[in-house]
Amino acid sequence: MRKPFVAGNWKMNKTSAEARELVEKMIAQLQDAAAVETVFCPPFMAVATVREALKHTAFGLGAQNMHWEEQGAFTGEVAPKMVKEFCEYVILGHSERRAYFGETNETVNKKLQAAQKNNLISIVCVGETLAEYESGRTREVVSTQTSLGLRDVAPEYARSIIVAYEPVWAIGTGKASTGPAANAVIKDFIRPAIAELYGAETAQAVRVLYGGSVTAANAQEFFTQPDIDGALVGGASLKVDEFVSIVKSF
Ligand code: PGA
């Protein structure tokens, strides 16, 4: 049984003070939602404050990115062990990182290796752009991102990875995919790519989320699909009622 998982990716939103207010309101309403693993991913500057607010709770904390090097002359970057000091999770290869900050399947994999070394649970994002979708390249893109991004970790670590299928055309557009379409990509392209790397059992054990314009209104459509284990939520994770209701849709 794969435990349901919902993560809120706040992206570059909320100061530390605003983050504290937001997370406190959310956790107050999520006390009875223990069946769903719920993780907050605030911007780096708010991580310590949110950690304080989550103390003595079962909610998880994640970073939105990190560098793969352990330390050194990398101005502006954050090292894995700095993330690990506060967080249990890290989002890797989000499409915005790929599109605006030059991340590739190779750098995503380097970060995955670093996450393994530092005992961080990775949430690895994959997904095709609109142009790739329209030219029928979804299978090729998503399979390649999965095989190259997830390769070369220990089998036990591979089982802990969380994959987020986020079609780029659905992110922040209000145009979500559909339950059946997202389920098919996960079942037919993502799990088989994982199976090729780590075997069928691991491919079934890995949790795969859907992300892209998930709202309280459409969450259930995704959560009732057999191969979708939860959601990576962007815009709606900044709204208390929306996010609470998404988590409670399971
Ligand atoms: P969205 O973002 O929910 O605002 O579409 C999802 C994401 O980028 O993780």
CSV table of C-alpha atoms and ligand atoms in Angstrom, one decimal:
chain,number,residue,atom,x,y,z
A,1,MET,CA,0.0,0.0,0.0
A,2,ARG,CA,1.4,3.4,-1.0
A,3,LYS,CA,0.6,6.0,1.6
A,4,PRO,CA,-1.2,9.1,0.1
A,5,PHE,CA,1.1,12.1,-0.2
A,6,VAL,CA,0.4,15.7,-0.8
A,7,ALA,CA,3.1,18.4,-1.0
A,8,GLY,CA,2.5,22.2,-1.2
A,9,ASN,CA,5.2,23.9,-3.3
A,10,TRP,CA,5.0,27.5,-2.4
A,11,LYS,CA,7.5,28.5,-5.0
A,12,MET,CA,8.9,32.1,-4.5
A,13,ASN,CA,6.0,33.2,-2.3
A,14,LYS,CA,5.7,34.2,1.3
A,15,THR,CA,8.2,35.9,3.6
A,16,SER,CA,9.2,34.1,6.7
A,17,ALA,CA,6.5,35.9,8.8
A,18,GLU,CA,3.8,35.3,6.2
A,19,ALA,CA,4.9,31.6,5.9
A,20,ARG,CA,4.5,31.1,9.6
A,21,GLU,CA,1.0,32.5,9.6
A,22,LEU,CA,0.0,30.4,6.6
A,23,VAL,CA,1.3,27.1,7.9
A,24,GLU,CA,-0.2,27.6,11.3
A,25,LYS,CA,-3.6,28.1,9.8
A,26,MET,CA,-3.3,25.1,7.7
A,27,ILE,CA,-2.0,22.7,10.3
A,28,ALA,CA,-4.8,23.8,12.7
A,29,GLN,CA,-7.3,22.4,10.2
A,30,LEU,CA,-5.3,19.3,9.2
A,31,GLN,CA,-5.0,17.6,12.6
A,32,ASP,CA,-7.5,14.9,11.6
A,33,ALA,CA,-5.8,14.2,8.2
A,34,ALA,CA,-3.1,11.8,9.4
A,35,ALA,CA,-3.8,9.3,6.7
A,36,VAL,CA,-2.2,11.6,4.2
A,37,GLU,CA,1.5,12.4,4.4
A,38,THR,CA,1.5,16.2,4.1
A,39,VAL,CA,4.6,18.2,3.3
A,40,PHE,CA,5.2,21.9,3.1
A,41,CYS,CA,7.8,23.3,0.8
A,42,PRO,CA,8.4,27.0,1.5
A,43,PRO,CA,11.1,29.1,0.0
A,44,PHE,CA,14.5,28.7,1.7
A,45,MET,CA,14.3,31.9,3.7
A,46,ALA,CA,11.1,30.6,5.4
A,47,VAL,CA,12.3,27.1,6.1
A,48,ALA,CA,13.5,27.6,9.6
A,49,THR,CA,10.4,29.4,10.7
A,50,VAL,CA,8.1,26.8,9.2
A,51,ARG,CA,10.2,24.1,10.9
A,52,GLU,CA,9.5,25.8,14.3
A,53,ALA,CA,5.8,25.9,13.5
A,54,LEU,CA,5.8,22.2,12.6
A,55,LYS,CA,7.7,21.0,15.7
A,56,HIS,CA,5.9,18.2,17.5
A,57,THR,CA,3.6,17.6,14.5
A,58,ALA,CA,3.7,14.8,11.9
A,59,PHE,CA,3.8,17.2,8.9
A,60,GLY,CA,6.9,17.1,6.7
A,61,LEU,CA,9.1,19.9,5.5
A,62,GLY,CA,10.8,20.1,2.1
A,63,ALA,CA,13.1,22.4,0.2
A,64,GLN,CA,12.3,23.4,-3.4
A,65,ASN,CA,15.9,22.8,-4.7
A,66,MET,CA,19.5,22.3,-3.6
A,67,HIS,CA,22.9,22.0,-5.1
A,68,TRP,CA,24.6,18.7,-5.5
A,69,GLU,CA,28.0,19.7,-4.1
A,70,GLU,CA,28.7,19.3,-0.4
A,71,GLN,CA,30.1,22.8,0.1
A,72,GLY,CA,32.3,25.4,-1.5
A,73,ALA,CA,32.5,28.3,-3.9
A,74,PHE,CA,29.0,28.2,-5.3
A,75,THR,CA,27.6,31.7,-4.5
A,76,GLY,CA,23.9,31.7,-3.9
A,77,GLU,CA,23.5,27.9,-3.7
A,78,VAL,CA,22.4,25.7,-0.8
A,79,ALA,CA,24.2,22.5,0.0
A,80,PRO,CA,22.4,19.1,0.8
A,81,LYS,CA,23.5,19.0,4.4
A,82,MET,CA,22.2,22.6,4.9
A,83,VAL,CA,18.8,21.4,3.6
A,84,LYS,CA,19.0,18.2,5.8
A,85,GLU,CA,19.5,20.3,8.9
A,86,PHE,CA,15.9,21.4,8.6
A,87,CYS,CA,14.1,19.3,6.0
A,88,GLU,CA,13.3,15.7,5.3
A,89,TYR,CA,12.3,16.2,1.6
A,90,VAL,CA,13.7,18.1,-1.4
A,91,ILE,CA,12.0,18.8,-4.7
A,92,LEU,CA,14.4,18.1,-7.6
A,93,GLY,CA,14.0,19.1,-11.3
A,94,HIS,CA,10.9,21.1,-11.1
A,95,SER,CA,10.0,22.3,-14.6
A,96,GLU,CA,10.6,25.9,-13.6
A,97,ARG,CA,14.1,25.0,-12.6
A,98,ARG,CA,14.6,23.2,-15.9
A,99,ALA,CA,13.1,26.1,-17.9
A,100,TYR,CA,14.6,29.1,-16.2
A,101,PHE,CA,17.8,27.8,-14.4
A,102,GLY,CA,19.2,25.3,-16.9
A,103,GLU,CA,18.6,22.1,-15.0
A,104,THR,CA,18.9,19.0,-17.0
A,105,ASN,CA,18.3,15.3,-16.5
A,106,GLU,CA,22.0,15.0,-15.7
A,107,THR,CA,22.0,17.7,-13.0
A,108,VAL,CA,18.8,16.3,-11.6
A,109,ASN,CA,20.5,13.0,-11.2
A,110,LYS,CA,23.5,14.6,-9.5
A,111,LYS,CA,21.2,16.1,-7.0
A,112,LEU,CA,19.4,12.8,-6.5
A,113,GLN,CA,22.8,11.2,-5.7
A,114,ALA,CA,23.4,14.0,-3.2
A,115,ALA,CA,20.0,13.6,-1.7
A,116,GLN,CA,20.7,9.9,-1.2
A,117,LYS,CA,24.0,10.6,0.4
A,118,ASN,CA,22.4,13.0,2.8
A,119,ASN,CA,19.3,11.0,3.6
A,120,LEU,CA,16.8,13.3,2.0
A,121,ILE,CA,13.7,12.0,0.4
A,122,SER,CA,13.6,13.3,-3.2
A,123,ILE,CA,10.5,14.5,-5.0
A,124,VAL,CA,11.6,14.3,-8.6
A,125,CYS,CA,9.5,16.2,-11.2
A,126,VAL,CA,9.0,15.1,-14.7
A,127,GLY,CA,6.7,16.3,-17.4
A,128,GLU,CA,6.4,17.4,-21.0
A,129,THR,CA,6.0,20.9,-22.4
A,130,LEU,CA,3.0,22.0,-24.5
A,131,ALA,CA,5.1,21.7,-27.7
A,132,GLU,CA,6.2,18.2,-26.8
A,133,TYR,CA,2.6,17.2,-25.8
A,134,GLU,CA,1.2,18.6,-29.1
A,135,SER,CA,3.9,16.8,-31.2
A,136,GLY,CA,3.1,13.5,-29.5
A,137,ARG,CA,6.4,13.3,-27.6
A,138,THR,CA,5.0,12.8,-24.1
A,139,ARG,CA,6.2,9.2,-23.9
A,140,GLU,CA,9.7,9.9,-25.1
A,141,VAL,CA,10.2,13.0,-22.8
A,142,VAL,CA,8.7,11.5,-19.7
A,143,SER,CA,10.4,8.2,-20.0
A,144,THR,CA,13.8,9.8,-20.7
A,145,GLN,CA,13.4,12.2,-17.8
A,146,THR,CA,12.6,9.3,-15.5
A,147,SER,CA,15.4,7.0,-16.7
A,148,LEU,CA,18.1,9.6,-16.7
A,149,GLY,CA,16.9,11.4,-13.6
A,150,LEU,CA,16.4,8.4,-11.4
A,151,ARG,CA,19.3,6.2,-12.4
A,152,ASP,CA,22.3,5.0,-10.3
A,153,VAL,CA,21.0,5.0,-6.7
A,154,ALA,CA,20.8,2.1,-4.3
A,155,PRO,CA,17.7,0.0,-4.6
A,156,GLU,CA,16.5,0.8,-1.1
A,157,TYR,CA,16.9,4.5,-1.8
A,158,ALA,CA,15.0,4.1,-5.1
A,159,ARG,CA,12.0,2.8,-3.3
A,160,SER,CA,11.8,6.0,-1.2
A,161,ILE,CA,11.8,8.4,-4.2
A,162,ILE,CA,8.6,10.3,-4.9
A,163,VAL,CA,8.0,11.2,-8.6
A,164,ALA,CA,5.8,14.1,-9.5
A,165,TYR,CA,4.3,13.9,-13.0
A,166,GLU,CA,3.7,17.6,-13.9
A,167,PRO,CA,2.8,18.3,-17.5
A,168,VAL,CA,4.3,21.8,-18.0
A,169,TRP,CA,1.2,22.9,-19.9
A,170,ALA,CA,-0.9,22.3,-16.8
A,171,ILE,CA,1.3,24.2,-14.3
A,172,GLY,CA,-0.1,27.4,-13.2
A,173,THR,CA,-2.4,27.6,-16.2
A,174,GLY,CA,-5.7,26.5,-14.6
A,175,LYS,CA,-5.8,23.8,-17.3
A,176,ALA,CA,-5.2,20.6,-15.4
A,177,SER,CA,-4.8,17.3,-17.1
A,178,THR,CA,-7.6,14.7,-16.5
A,179,GLY,CA,-7.4,11.8,-14.0
A,180,PRO,CA,-7.4,9.1,-16.7
A,181,ALA,CA,-4.8,10.9,-18.9
A,182,ALA,CA,-2.4,11.6,-16.0
A,183,ASN,CA,-2.9,8.0,-14.7
A,184,ALA,CA,-2.0,6.6,-18.2
A,185,VAL,CA,1.2,8.5,-18.3
A,186,ILE,CA,2.2,7.3,-14.9
A,187,LYS,CA,1.2,3.7,-15.5
A,188,ASP,CA,2.4,3.4,-19.1
A,189,PHE,CA,5.5,5.5,-19.1
A,190,ILE,CA,6.8,6.4,-15.6
A,191,ARG,CA,6.4,3.1,-13.8
A,192,PRO,CA,7.8,1.1,-16.7
A,193,ALA,CA,10.9,3.4,-16.8
A,194,ILE,CA,11.4,2.8,-13.0
A,195,ALA,CA,10.8,-0.9,-13.5
A,196,GLU,CA,13.6,-0.9,-16.1
A,197,LEU,CA,16.0,0.7,-13.6
A,198,TYR,CA,15.0,-1.1,-10.4
A,199,GLY,CA,12.5,-3.8,-11.2
A,200,ALA,CA,8.8,-4.2,-11.2
A,201,GLU,CA,8.4,-4.3,-7.4
A,202,THR,CA,10.1,-1.0,-6.9
A,203,ALA,CA,8.1,0.5,-9.7
A,204,GLN,CA,5.0,-0.4,-7.9
A,205,ALA,CA,6.3,0.8,-4.5
A,206,VAL,CA,7.4,4.2,-5.6
A,207,ARG,CA,4.8,6.9,-5.0
A,208,VAL,CA,3.9,9.0,-8.1
A,209,LEU,CA,2.1,12.3,-7.7
A,210,TYR,CA,0.2,14.4,-10.2
A,211,GLY,CA,0.9,18.1,-10.3
A,212,GLY,CA,-0.5,21.0,-12.5
A,213,SER,CA,-3.4,23.1,-11.5
A,214,VAL,CA,-4.7,20.8,-8.8
A,215,THR,CA,-7.5,22.5,-6.9
A,216,ALA,CA,-10.1,21.5,-4.3
A,217,ALA,CA,-12.5,21.1,-7.1
A,218,ASN,CA,-10.5,18.6,-9.2
A,219,ALA,CA,-8.3,16.8,-6.6
A,220,GLN,CA,-10.6,13.8,-6.2
A,221,GLU,CA,-10.5,13.2,-9.9
A,222,PHE,CA,-6.8,12.5,-9.6
A,223,PHE,CA,-6.8,10.8,-6.2
A,224,THR,CA,-9.3,8.1,-7.3
A,225,GLN,CA,-6.9,7.0,-10.0
A,226,PRO,CA,-5.1,3.7,-9.2
A,227,ASP,CA,-1.6,4.9,-10.2
A,228,ILE,CA,-1.8,8.4,-8.7
A,229,ASP,CA,-0.7,8.5,-5.1
A,230,GLY,CA,-1.1,12.2,-4.4
A,231,ALA,CA,-0.4,15.7,-5.6
A,232,LEU,CA,2.3,18.3,-5.8
A,233,VAL,CA,0.3,21.5,-5.4
A,234,GLY,CA,1.5,25.0,-6.4
A,235,GLY,CA,-1.0,27.9,-6.5
A,236,ALA,CA,-3.6,26.2,-4.4
A,237,SER,CA,-1.1,25.4,-1.7
A,238,LEU,CA,-1.0,29.1,-0.8
A,239,LYS,CA,-4.7,29.2,0.0
A,240,VAL,CA,-5.7,27.7,3.4
A,241,ASP,CA,-9.1,26.4,2.4
A,242,GLU,CA,-8.0,25.1,-0.9
A,243,PHE,CA,-5.0,23.2,0.4
A,244,VAL,CA,-6.8,21.8,3.4
A,245,SER,CA,-9.6,20.6,1.2
A,246,ILE,CA,-7.2,19.0,-1.3
A,247,VAL,CA,-5.5,17.0,1.5
A,248,LYS,CA,-8.9,16.0,2.8
A,249,SER,CA,-10.0,14.8,-0.6
A,250,PHE,CA,-8.3,11.5,-0.1
B,1,PGA,P1,0.3,24.6,-9.9
B,1,PGA,O1,1.8,24.3,-9.7
B,1,PGA,O2,-0.5,23.8,-8.9
B,1,PGA,O3,0.2,26.1,-9.5
B,1,PGA,O4,-0.1,24.4,-11.3
B,1,PGA,C1,2.2,22.9,-9.5
B,1,PGA,C2,3.7,22.9,-9.4
B,1,PGA,O5,4.4,23.6,-10.1
B,1,PGA,O6,4.3,22.1,-8.6
